[in-house]
mmCIF file of C-alpha atoms in Angstrom:
data_model
loop_
_atom_site.group_PDB
_atom_site.id
_atom_site.type_symbol
_atom_site.label_atom_id
_atom_site.label_comp_id
_atom_site.label_asym_id
_atom_site.label_seq_id
_atom_site.Cartn_x
_atom_site.Cartn_y
_atom_site.Cartn_z
ATOM 1 C CA MET A 1 -0.046 -0.074 0.043
ATOM 2 C CA LEU A 2 2.953 2.288 0.425
ATOM 3 C CA ALA A 3 4.909 1.392 -2.903
ATOM 4 C CA ALA A 4 3.664 5.107 -4.163
ATOM 5 C CA ILE A 5 6.012 6.638 -1.310
ATOM 6 C CA GLY A 6 8.976 4.313 -2.665
ATOM 7 C CA LEU A 7 8.402 1.582 -0.049
ATOM 8 C CA ASP A 8 8.703 -2.230 -1.328
ATOM 9 C CA ASP A 9 6.702 -5.059 0.272
ATOM 10 C CA THR A 10 9.995 -5.958 2.779
ATOM 11 C CA HIS A 11 10.532 -2.323 3.842
ATOM 12 C CA GLU A 12 6.655 -1.514 4.331
ATOM 13 C CA ALA A 13 6.757 -5.040 6.265
ATOM 14 C CA ALA A 14 9.311 -3.798 8.834
ATOM 15 C CA TYR A 15 8.033 -0.580 9.216
ATOM 16 C CA ARG A 16 4.619 -1.798 10.037
ATOM 17 C CA ALA A 17 6.199 -4.596 12.484
ATOM 18 C CA LEU A 18 8.163 -1.332 14.501
ATOM 19 C CA VAL A 19 4.998 0.170 14.642
ATOM 20 C CA SER A 20 3.421 -2.537 16.142
ATOM 21 C CA VAL A 21 5.761 -3.477 18.570
ATOM 22 C CA GLY A 22 7.057 -0.210 19.518
ATOM 23 C CA ALA A 23 10.814 -1.373 19.713
ATOM 24 C CA ALA A 24 12.302 -4.251 18.558
ATOM 25 C CA GLU A 25 16.330 -5.655 17.856
ATOM 26 C CA VAL A 26 17.350 -6.743 14.592
ATOM 27 C CA SER A 27 16.832 -10.531 15.718
ATOM 28 C CA ASP A 28 13.549 -10.110 17.088
ATOM 29 C CA LEU A 29 12.572 -8.202 13.842
ATOM 30 C CA ALA A 30 14.253 -10.956 11.532
ATOM 31 C CA ARG A 31 11.954 -13.393 13.298
ATOM 32 C CA ARG A 32 8.829 -11.506 12.739
ATOM 33 C CA LEU A 33 9.991 -10.634 9.029
ATOM 34 C CA THR A 34 10.916 -14.429 8.417
ATOM 35 C CA LEU A 35 14.400 -12.844 7.048
ATOM 36 C CA GLY A 36 17.819 -13.337 7.553
ATOM 37 C CA GLU A 37 19.270 -10.608 9.901
ATOM 38 C CA PRO A 38 21.237 -9.027 7.444
ATOM 39 C CA ASP A 39 18.977 -8.491 5.082
ATOM 40 C CA THR A 40 16.637 -6.959 7.783
ATOM 41 C CA GLU A 41 19.396 -4.393 9.089
ATOM 42 C CA ARG A 42 19.370 -3.366 5.187
ATOM 43 C CA ALA A 43 15.849 -2.652 5.574
ATOM 44 C CA LEU A 44 15.803 -0.944 8.698
ATOM 45 C CA ARG A 45 18.919 1.203 6.914
ATOM 46 C CA ARG A 46 16.859 2.392 4.525
ATOM 47 C CA LEU A 47 13.926 3.136 6.808
ATOM 48 C CA GLU A 48 16.465 5.312 8.503
ATOM 49 C CA ARG A 49 17.555 7.092 5.513
ATOM 50 C CA GLN A 50 13.776 7.965 5.035
ATOM 51 C CA GLY A 51 13.023 8.779 8.426
ATOM 52 C CA LEU A 52 11.009 6.231 9.242
ATOM 53 C CA ALA A 53 13.006 4.324 11.608
ATOM 54 C CA ALA A 54 15.943 4.957 13.945
ATOM 55 C CA GLN A 55 17.927 3.574 16.556
ATOM 56 C CA SER A 56 16.709 4.062 20.244
ATOM 57 C CA PRO A 57 18.911 6.154 22.181
ATOM 58 C CA ALA A 58 17.226 5.154 25.698
ATOM 59 C CA ARG A 59 17.406 1.306 24.533
ATOM 60 C CA PRO A 60 20.326 0.560 22.831
ATOM 61 C CA GLY A 61 20.362 -1.930 20.233
ATOM 62 C CA ARG A 62 16.774 -1.369 19.588
ATOM 63 C CA TRP A 63 14.866 0.164 16.532
ATOM 64 C CA VAL A 64 11.710 2.357 17.019
ATOM 65 C CA ALA A 65 9.528 3.429 14.408
ATOM 66 C CA ALA A 66 9.221 7.508 13.408
ATOM 67 C CA PRO A 67 5.486 8.458 14.226
ATOM 68 C CA PRO A 68 3.352 7.399 10.928
ATOM 69 C CA GLY A 69 1.427 11.242 10.516
ATOM 70 C CA VAL A 70 4.721 12.839 10.864
ATOM 71 C CA ALA A 71 6.886 10.330 8.764
ATOM 72 C CA LEU A 72 4.713 9.406 6.295
ATOM 73 C CA GLY A 73 3.075 12.964 5.888
ATOM 74 C CA ALA A 74 6.745 14.048 5.019
ATOM 75 C CA LEU A 75 6.982 11.291 2.582
ATOM 76 C CA LEU A 76 3.924 12.200 0.883
ATOM 77 C CA THR A 77 4.395 15.729 0.590
ATOM 78 C CA GLN A 78 7.719 15.190 -1.228
ATOM 79 C CA GLN A 79 5.959 12.641 -3.553
ATOM 80 C CA ARG A 80 3.167 15.468 -4.411
ATOM 81 C CA HIS A 81 6.138 18.075 -5.034
ATOM 82 C CA GLU A 82 7.590 15.394 -7.459
ATOM 83 C CA LEU A 83 4.241 14.544 -9.465
ATOM 84 C CA GLU A 84 3.858 18.675 -9.393
ATOM 85 C CA LYS A 85 7.238 19.021 -11.229
ATOM 86 C CA ALA A 86 6.295 15.774 -13.212
ATOM 87 C CA GLU A 87 3.143 17.789 -14.404
ATOM 88 C CA LEU A 88 4.939 20.527 -15.245
ATOM 89 C CA ALA A 89 7.627 18.769 -17.425
ATOM 90 C CA ALA A 90 4.668 17.317 -19.123
ATOM 91 C CA ALA A 91 3.114 20.536 -20.227
ATOM 92 C CA LEU A 92 6.291 22.055 -21.227
ATOM 93 C CA LEU A 93 7.739 18.828 -23.461
ATOM 94 C CA SER A 94 3.899 19.053 -24.982
ATOM 95 C CA GLU A 95 4.262 22.918 -26.000
ATOM 96 C CA GLU A 96 7.925 21.909 -27.504
ATOM 97 C CA TYR A 97 5.986 18.915 -29.294
ATOM 98 C CA ARG A 98 3.348 21.178 -30.618
ATOM 99 C CA ALA A 99 5.942 23.873 -31.396
ATOM 100 C CA ALA A 100 8.376 21.465 -33.376
ATOM 101 C CA ALA A 101 5.549 20.111 -35.677
ATOM 102 C CA ALA A 102 5.872 21.107 -39.329
ATOM 103 C CA GLU A 103 1.575 21.704 -39.213
ATOM 104 C CA PRO A 104 1.094 22.424 -35.601
ATOM 105 C CA ALA A 105 -2.556 23.196 -36.605
ATOM 106 C CA VAL A 106 -3.271 19.936 -38.241
ATOM 107 C CA HIS A 107 -0.962 17.943 -35.671
ATOM 108 C CA ASP A 108 -3.192 19.277 -32.846
ATOM 109 C CA LEU A 109 -6.147 17.536 -34.346
ATOM 110 C CA VAL A 110 -4.829 14.311 -35.291
ATOM 111 C CA GLU A 111 -1.741 11.861 -34.489
ATOM 112 C CA VAL A 112 -0.558 8.789 -36.513
ATOM 113 C CA VAL A 113 0.693 6.071 -34.345
ATOM 114 C CA THR A 114 2.648 3.233 -36.234
ATOM 115 C CA GLY A 115 3.897 -0.028 -35.039
ATOM 116 C CA ALA A 116 2.433 -2.705 -32.767
ATOM 117 C CA SER A 117 4.044 -1.925 -29.621
ATOM 118 C CA ALA A 118 3.144 2.109 -30.006
ATOM 119 C CA VAL A 119 -0.675 1.515 -30.805
ATOM 120 C CA ALA A 120 -0.876 -1.050 -28.072
ATOM 121 C CA GLN A 121 0.695 1.585 -25.779
ATOM 122 C CA ARG A 122 -1.406 4.299 -26.954
ATOM 123 C CA PHE A 123 -4.618 2.143 -26.725
ATOM 124 C CA LEU A 124 -3.486 1.721 -22.915
ATOM 125 C CA GLN A 125 -2.597 5.424 -22.234
ATOM 126 C CA LEU A 126 -6.474 6.470 -23.391
ATOM 127 C CA GLN A 127 -7.960 3.971 -20.735
ATOM 128 C CA LEU A 128 -5.442 4.849 -17.986
ATOM 129 C CA GLY A 129 -5.943 8.626 -18.536
ATOM 130 C CA ALA A 130 -9.672 8.439 -18.810
ATOM 131 C CA ALA A 131 -11.084 10.272 -15.668
ATOM 132 C CA ASP A 132 -15.091 9.775 -16.461
ATOM 133 C CA GLU A 133 -16.007 7.355 -19.057
ATOM 134 C CA VAL A 134 -14.589 5.204 -22.076
ATOM 135 C CA CYS A 135 -16.685 4.059 -25.021
ATOM 136 C CA ALA A 136 -15.756 1.489 -27.134
ATOM 137 C CA LEU A 137 -16.771 -0.722 -30.330
ATOM 138 C CA VAL A 138 -14.763 -4.115 -30.475
ATOM 139 C CA THR A 139 -14.620 -6.247 -33.177
ATOM 140 C CA ALA A 140 -13.942 -10.264 -33.408
ATOM 141 C CA SER A 141 -10.653 -9.671 -35.274
ATOM 142 C CA PRO A 142 -8.338 -7.628 -32.616
ATOM 143 C CA VAL A 143 -4.863 -7.211 -34.230
ATOM 144 C CA VAL A 144 -2.716 -5.504 -31.615
ATOM 145 C CA VAL A 145 -4.473 -5.301 -28.264
ATOM 146 C CA PRO A 146 -7.100 -8.127 -27.474
ATOM 147 C CA GLY A 147 -10.698 -6.669 -27.082
ATOM 148 C CA MET A 148 -11.563 -7.729 -23.805
ATOM 149 C CA GLU A 149 -8.309 -8.671 -22.369
ATOM 150 C CA ASN A 150 -6.462 -5.231 -21.101
ATOM 151 C CA GLU A 151 -5.531 -4.699 -17.244
ATOM 152 C CA ALA A 152 -5.872 -0.842 -17.965
ATOM 153 C CA GLU A 153 -9.533 -1.602 -18.221
ATOM 154 C CA GLU A 154 -9.914 -3.240 -14.781
ATOM 155 C CA GLN A 155 -7.706 -0.319 -13.222
ATOM 156 C CA ALA A 156 -9.707 2.232 -15.094
ATOM 157 C CA ALA A 157 -12.981 0.891 -13.985
ATOM 158 C CA GLY A 158 -11.409 0.256 -10.452
ATOM 159 C CA ARG A 159 -10.961 4.286 -10.134
ATOM 160 C CA GLY A 160 -14.747 4.695 -11.135
ATOM 161 C CA VAL A 161 -14.432 5.203 -14.830
ATOM 162 C CA ARG A 162 -17.706 4.197 -16.525
ATOM 163 C CA TYR A 163 -17.578 1.652 -19.445
ATOM 164 C CA ARG A 164 -19.766 1.399 -22.695
ATOM 165 C CA VAL A 165 -18.770 -1.332 -24.752
ATOM 166 C CA VAL A 166 -20.413 -2.632 -27.985
ATOM 167 C CA VAL A 167 -19.226 -5.735 -29.165
ATOM 168 C CA GLU A 168 -20.202 -7.525 -32.505
ATOM 169 C CA ARG A 169 -22.022 -10.925 -32.503
ATOM 170 C CA ALA A 170 -18.706 -12.764 -33.743
ATOM 171 C CA VAL A 171 -16.799 -11.550 -30.614
ATOM 172 C CA LEU A 172 -19.279 -14.002 -28.327
ATOM 173 C CA ASP A 173 -18.000 -17.086 -30.458
ATOM 174 C CA LEU A 174 -14.335 -16.027 -29.439
ATOM 175 C CA PRO A 175 -13.079 -18.723 -26.567
ATOM 176 C CA HIS A 176 -13.303 -17.336 -23.422
ATOM 177 C CA ALA A 177 -15.404 -14.187 -24.626
ATOM 178 C CA LEU A 178 -18.158 -15.008 -22.103
ATOM 179 C CA THR A 179 -16.065 -15.233 -19.358
ATOM 180 C CA GLU A 180 -14.275 -11.797 -20.194
ATOM 181 C CA LEU A 181 -17.919 -10.138 -20.798
ATOM 182 C CA THR A 182 -19.369 -11.570 -17.381
ATOM 183 C CA ALA A 183 -16.122 -10.091 -15.082
ATOM 184 C CA ALA A 184 -16.674 -6.837 -17.240
ATOM 185 C CA LEU A 185 -20.315 -6.782 -16.444
ATOM 186 C CA GLY A 186 -19.356 -7.515 -12.867
ATOM 187 C CA ARG A 187 -17.434 -4.372 -12.943
ATOM 188 C CA ASP A 188 -20.332 -2.630 -13.446
ATOM 189 C CA GLU A 189 -19.535 -2.096 -17.405
ATOM 190 C CA ARG A 190 -22.345 -1.760 -19.436
ATOM 191 C CA VAL A 191 -21.866 -3.910 -22.749
ATOM 192 C CA ARG A 192 -24.116 -4.270 -25.784
ATOM 193 C CA ALA A 193 -23.960 -6.708 -28.858
ATOM 194 C CA VAL A 194 -24.721 -5.907 -32.267
ATOM 195 C CA ASP A 195 -24.604 -7.986 -35.540
ATOM 196 C CA ARG A 196 -21.379 -5.836 -37.005
ATOM 197 C CA VAL A 197 -19.597 -2.914 -35.859
ATOM 198 C CA PRO A 198 -18.163 -0.751 -38.805
ATOM 199 C CA THR A 199 -14.970 -0.049 -36.893
ATOM 200 C CA LYS A 200 -12.753 -0.899 -33.804
ATOM 201 C CA LEU A 201 -13.003 2.273 -32.101
ATOM 202 C CA VAL A 202 -12.135 3.755 -28.581
ATOM 203 C CA VAL A 203 -13.255 7.083 -26.915
ATOM 204 C CA ALA A 204 -12.051 8.236 -23.863
ATOM 205 C CA ASP A 205 -13.925 11.143 -21.886
ATOM 206 C CA ARG A 206 -14.922 12.295 -25.435
ATOM 207 C CA SER A 207 -11.769 14.339 -25.868
ATOM 208 C CA LEU A 208 -9.754 11.477 -27.347
ATOM 209 C CA ALA A 209 -10.392 8.680 -29.938
ATOM 210 C CA MET A 210 -8.501 6.182 -31.423
ATOM 211 C CA VAL A 211 -9.243 4.292 -34.441
ATOM 212 C CA PRO A 212 -7.053 1.837 -36.944
ATOM 213 C CA LEU A 213 -5.770 2.955 -39.972
ATOM 214 C CA THR A 214 -6.228 0.370 -42.628
ATOM 215 C CA SER A 215 -2.865 -0.256 -44.880
ATOM 216 C CA THR A 216 -1.305 -2.708 -47.325
ATOM 217 C CA THR A 217 1.336 -3.255 -45.093
ATOM 218 C CA ALA A 218 1.931 -5.366 -42.372
ATOM 219 C CA GLU A 219 2.479 -2.860 -39.671
ATOM 220 C CA PRO A 220 -0.236 -2.032 -37.595
ATOM 221 C CA ALA A 221 -1.254 1.917 -37.609
ATOM 222 C CA ALA A 222 -3.788 3.868 -35.918
ATOM 223 C CA LEU A 223 -5.038 7.743 -35.964
ATOM 224 C CA VAL A 224 -5.770 9.104 -32.489
ATOM 225 C CA VAL A 225 -8.270 11.990 -33.004
ATOM 226 C CA HIS A 226 -8.228 15.346 -30.354
ATOM 227 C CA ALA A 227 -10.735 17.586 -29.932
ATOM 228 C CA SER A 228 -12.383 18.435 -33.390
ATOM 229 C CA GLY A 229 -15.166 18.138 -35.592
ATOM 230 C CA LEU A 230 -13.556 14.471 -36.345
ATOM 231 C CA LEU A 231 -13.891 13.621 -32.957
ATOM 232 C CA GLU A 232 -17.639 14.868 -32.546
ATOM 233 C CA LEU A 233 -18.341 12.501 -35.661
ATOM 234 C CA LEU A 234 -16.852 9.538 -34.261
ATOM 235 C CA CYS A 235 -18.234 10.120 -30.670
ATOM 236 C CA GLY A 236 -21.748 10.229 -32.737
ATOM 237 C CA LEU A 237 -21.008 6.604 -34.977
ATOM 238 C CA PHE A 238 -20.178 5.271 -31.317
ATOM 239 C CA GLU A 239 -23.602 6.274 -30.192
ATOM 240 C CA SER A 240 -25.550 5.458 -33.216
ATOM 241 C CA VAL A 241 -24.206 1.821 -32.648
ATOM 242 C CA TRP A 242 -25.068 2.095 -28.913
ATOM 243 C CA ARG A 243 -28.907 2.703 -29.735
ATOM 244 C CA GLU A 244 -29.363 -0.293 -32.160
ATOM 245 C CA ALA A 245 -27.394 -2.457 -29.924
ATOM 246 C CA LEU A 246 -28.858 -4.976 -27.541
ATOM 247 C CA PRO A 247 -27.757 -5.116 -23.574
ATOM 248 C CA LEU A 248 -26.242 -8.345 -22.810
ATOM 249 C CA ARG A 249 -27.399 -9.858 -19.251
ATOM 250 C CA LEU A 250 -24.634 -12.390 -18.145
ATOM 251 C CA GLY A 251 -23.813 -14.291 -14.983
ATOM 252 C CA GLY A 252 -26.209 -12.115 -12.810
ATOM 253 C CA ALA A 253 -25.165 -9.035 -13.890
ATOM 254 C CA SER A 254 -27.158 -5.738 -12.859
ATOM 255 C CA GLY A 255 -30.367 -5.545 -14.988
ATOM 256 C CA VAL A 256 -31.539 -9.220 -14.306
ATOM 257 C CA ALA A 257 -35.106 -9.444 -13.124
ATOM 258 C CA GLU A 258 -35.368 -10.844 -9.715
ATOM 259 C CA GLU A 259 -36.588 -14.422 -9.965
ATOM 260 C CA ARG A 260 -40.271 -15.154 -9.568
ATOM 261 C CA PRO A 261 -42.165 -18.440 -10.247
ATOM 262 C CA ASP A 262 -44.540 -16.769 -13.077
ATOM 263 C CA GLY A 263 -41.349 -14.829 -14.471
ATOM 264 C CA PRO A 264 -38.024 -15.886 -16.061
ATOM 265 C CA ASP A 265 -34.993 -16.524 -14.151
ATOM 266 C CA GLY A 266 -31.247 -14.993 -14.457
ATOM 267 C CA THR A 267 -30.382 -18.051 -16.815
ATOM 268 C CA ASP A 268 -33.407 -17.758 -18.954
ATOM 269 C CA LEU A 269 -32.638 -13.482 -19.301
ATOM 270 C CA GLU A 270 -29.035 -15.223 -20.288
ATOM 271 C CA VAL A 271 -30.479 -17.429 -22.597
ATOM 272 C CA LEU A 272 -32.674 -14.548 -24.068
ATOM 273 C CA SER A 273 -29.855 -11.769 -24.195
ATOM 274 C CA LEU A 274 -27.535 -14.266 -26.395
ATOM 275 C CA LEU A 275 -30.502 -15.143 -28.770
ATOM 276 C CA LEU A 276 -31.418 -11.822 -29.557
ATOM 277 C CA ALA A 277 -27.720 -11.102 -29.933
ATOM 278 C CA GLY A 278 -27.781 -13.454 -32.729
ATOM 279 C CA LEU A 279 -26.616 -16.649 -31.494
ATOM 280 C CA THR A 280 -28.032 -20.154 -32.330
ATOM 281 C CA ASP A 281 -29.272 -22.478 -29.720
ATOM 282 C CA ALA A 282 -26.189 -24.597 -30.394
ATOM 283 C CA SER A 283 -23.974 -21.777 -29.372
ATOM 284 C CA VAL A 284 -26.000 -20.378 -26.714
ATOM 285 C CA ALA A 285 -25.859 -24.133 -24.985
ATOM 286 C CA LYS A 286 -21.952 -24.183 -25.589
ATOM 287 C CA GLN A 287 -21.447 -20.916 -24.289
ATOM 288 C CA LEU A 288 -23.631 -21.070 -21.143
ATOM 289 C CA ASP A 289 -22.259 -24.712 -20.654
ATOM 290 C CA LEU A 290 -26.166 -26.027 -21.067
ATOM 291 C CA GLY A 291 -27.449 -29.022 -23.073
ATOM 292 C CA LEU A 292 -29.024 -27.964 -26.103
ATOM 293 C CA ARG A 293 -32.721 -29.469 -25.300
ATOM 294 C CA THR A 294 -32.351 -27.260 -21.971
ATOM 295 C CA VAL A 295 -31.726 -24.238 -23.831
ATOM 296 C CA GLN A 296 -34.806 -25.091 -26.145
ATOM 297 C CA ARG A 297 -36.648 -26.059 -22.904
ATOM 298 C CA ARG A 298 -36.206 -22.606 -21.650
ATOM 299 C CA VAL A 299 -37.278 -20.971 -24.795
ATOM 300 C CA ARG A 300 -40.222 -22.668 -24.853
ATOM 301 C CA ARG A 301 -40.996 -21.864 -21.321
ATOM 302 C CA LEU A 302 -40.364 -18.313 -22.331
ATOM 303 C CA MET A 303 -42.732 -18.353 -25.007
ATOM 304 C CA GLU A 304 -45.306 -19.644 -22.393
ATOM 305 C CA LEU A 305 -44.713 -17.304 -19.983
ATOM 306 C CA ALA A 306 -44.977 -14.512 -22.950
ATOM 307 C CA GLY A 307 -48.095 -16.016 -24.247
ATOM 308 C CA VAL A 308 -46.536 -15.982 -27.909
ATOM 309 C CA THR A 309 -45.979 -19.055 -30.360
ATOM 310 C CA THR A 310 -43.060 -17.595 -32.365
ATOM 311 C CA ARG A 311 -39.457 -16.416 -31.282
ATOM 312 C CA LEU A 312 -39.887 -13.044 -33.422
ATOM 313 C CA GLN A 313 -42.993 -12.546 -31.389
ATOM 314 C CA LEU A 314 -40.907 -13.482 -28.306
ATOM 315 C CA GLY A 315 -38.395 -10.934 -28.700
ATOM 316 C CA TRP A 316 -41.320 -7.907 -29.200
ATOM 317 C CA HIS A 317 -42.672 -9.145 -25.962
ATOM 318 C CA ALA A 318 -39.521 -9.399 -23.844
ATOM 319 C CA TYR A 319 -39.264 -5.728 -24.611
ATOM 320 C CA GLU A 320 -42.976 -5.090 -23.828
ATOM 321 C CA ARG A 321 -42.535 -6.744 -20.401
ATOM 322 C CA GLY A 322 -39.096 -5.325 -19.547
ATOM 323 C CA TRP A 323 -37.165 -8.754 -19.776
ATOM 324 C CA VAL A 324 -34.675 -6.827 -22.527
ATOM 325 C CA THR A 325 -34.627 -3.021 -22.470
ATOM 326 C CA ARG A 326 -31.789 -0.686 -23.483
ATOM 327 C CA SER A 327 -32.237 2.075 -21.359
#
C-alpha cells in the first residue's frame, strides 16, 4: 500500500512491524519478518534514510518507528511535489512537441501511431488517462490489443471510470469471450451486442479517440483524434451503434429481474440475451455450458410465459415486459 512513496513490500512490512511492537532488536524483527538478520538490518537502514525508523537512544540495540503521521506525511508531501514537477515537465514537453510540428494546427487534431507496440501503448494510455468514461466498439479480429483482455480496463473501472462497450456478434463465439464479458459486467460496465460494428473504436472522455488505419503493409497503425469535428463524428458513430445494440445479461449481472415463479430466472434472461444477439441455440448451449435441449426447453418456457407462439413474437414481448431493455 505504501509503494507510491517508495516502499517495497519488505520495507513496508518492517515499518509496520516496528509500529506494532514499538521497539525491537534486529534479531526479534528478523524472526517476525522471516528474514535473515543482514536483510533485516539493510531494511532498517533504508527506513532510517527515509526518516521512518531510528535506533532508540534510550534502549541501545533497539529500533523504533517514527510517528506515521509525521514521517509518512513528509514523504507524501515530497511525492506530491515530485508529481507537480512531472506535470509541469509534461506540459512543457507538450508545448515543445506542438511547436516542433511541421503543421501544428493539423497536428493538434490528429496523430498517426505506427507499429504494434506503439499502438498498444497508446491504447492503454487512453484508458489509464480517462477520468469519466470510456466508450468502445469491439470487433472479433483484434490485431494488436485483444478487445476484452486489458489490465488497464480493470484499473480504470476500479477508479470509477464508466465503460460502455459494443461488441459485434462474432465476439461472442471467441474462446473465453463470455467469461471476460461476464467479468466486465461484474465491474458494472455496460455491454451491448450488435450483428456487426463498423470499425474498432475507443473514445476516452469524449476528448480523445483512437481508430485503426487500414494499410497495405503488415505494420499496424492507428489514428488518435483530438477535440475536433472529426472527434464529434466518431462520438456520434459510437452513440448510433450503441442505440441499435442489444444489452447483454450474463452471470447475474445488474439488470436481471428478480426470479419469480411466474417470471424468467437469471439463466432464462441470459439465454434470451444471447439469442437476441444472434447466437444459435447450439452456440448458446455451448457458451453457457448447458445442454441443447435445456436451452430449447427454456425458450419454450419463455414463449409460454409471454403467451406467444413464435420467437419473433418472443423478442417483441420481451421488450414489452421489460425482460430486455436498452435503457
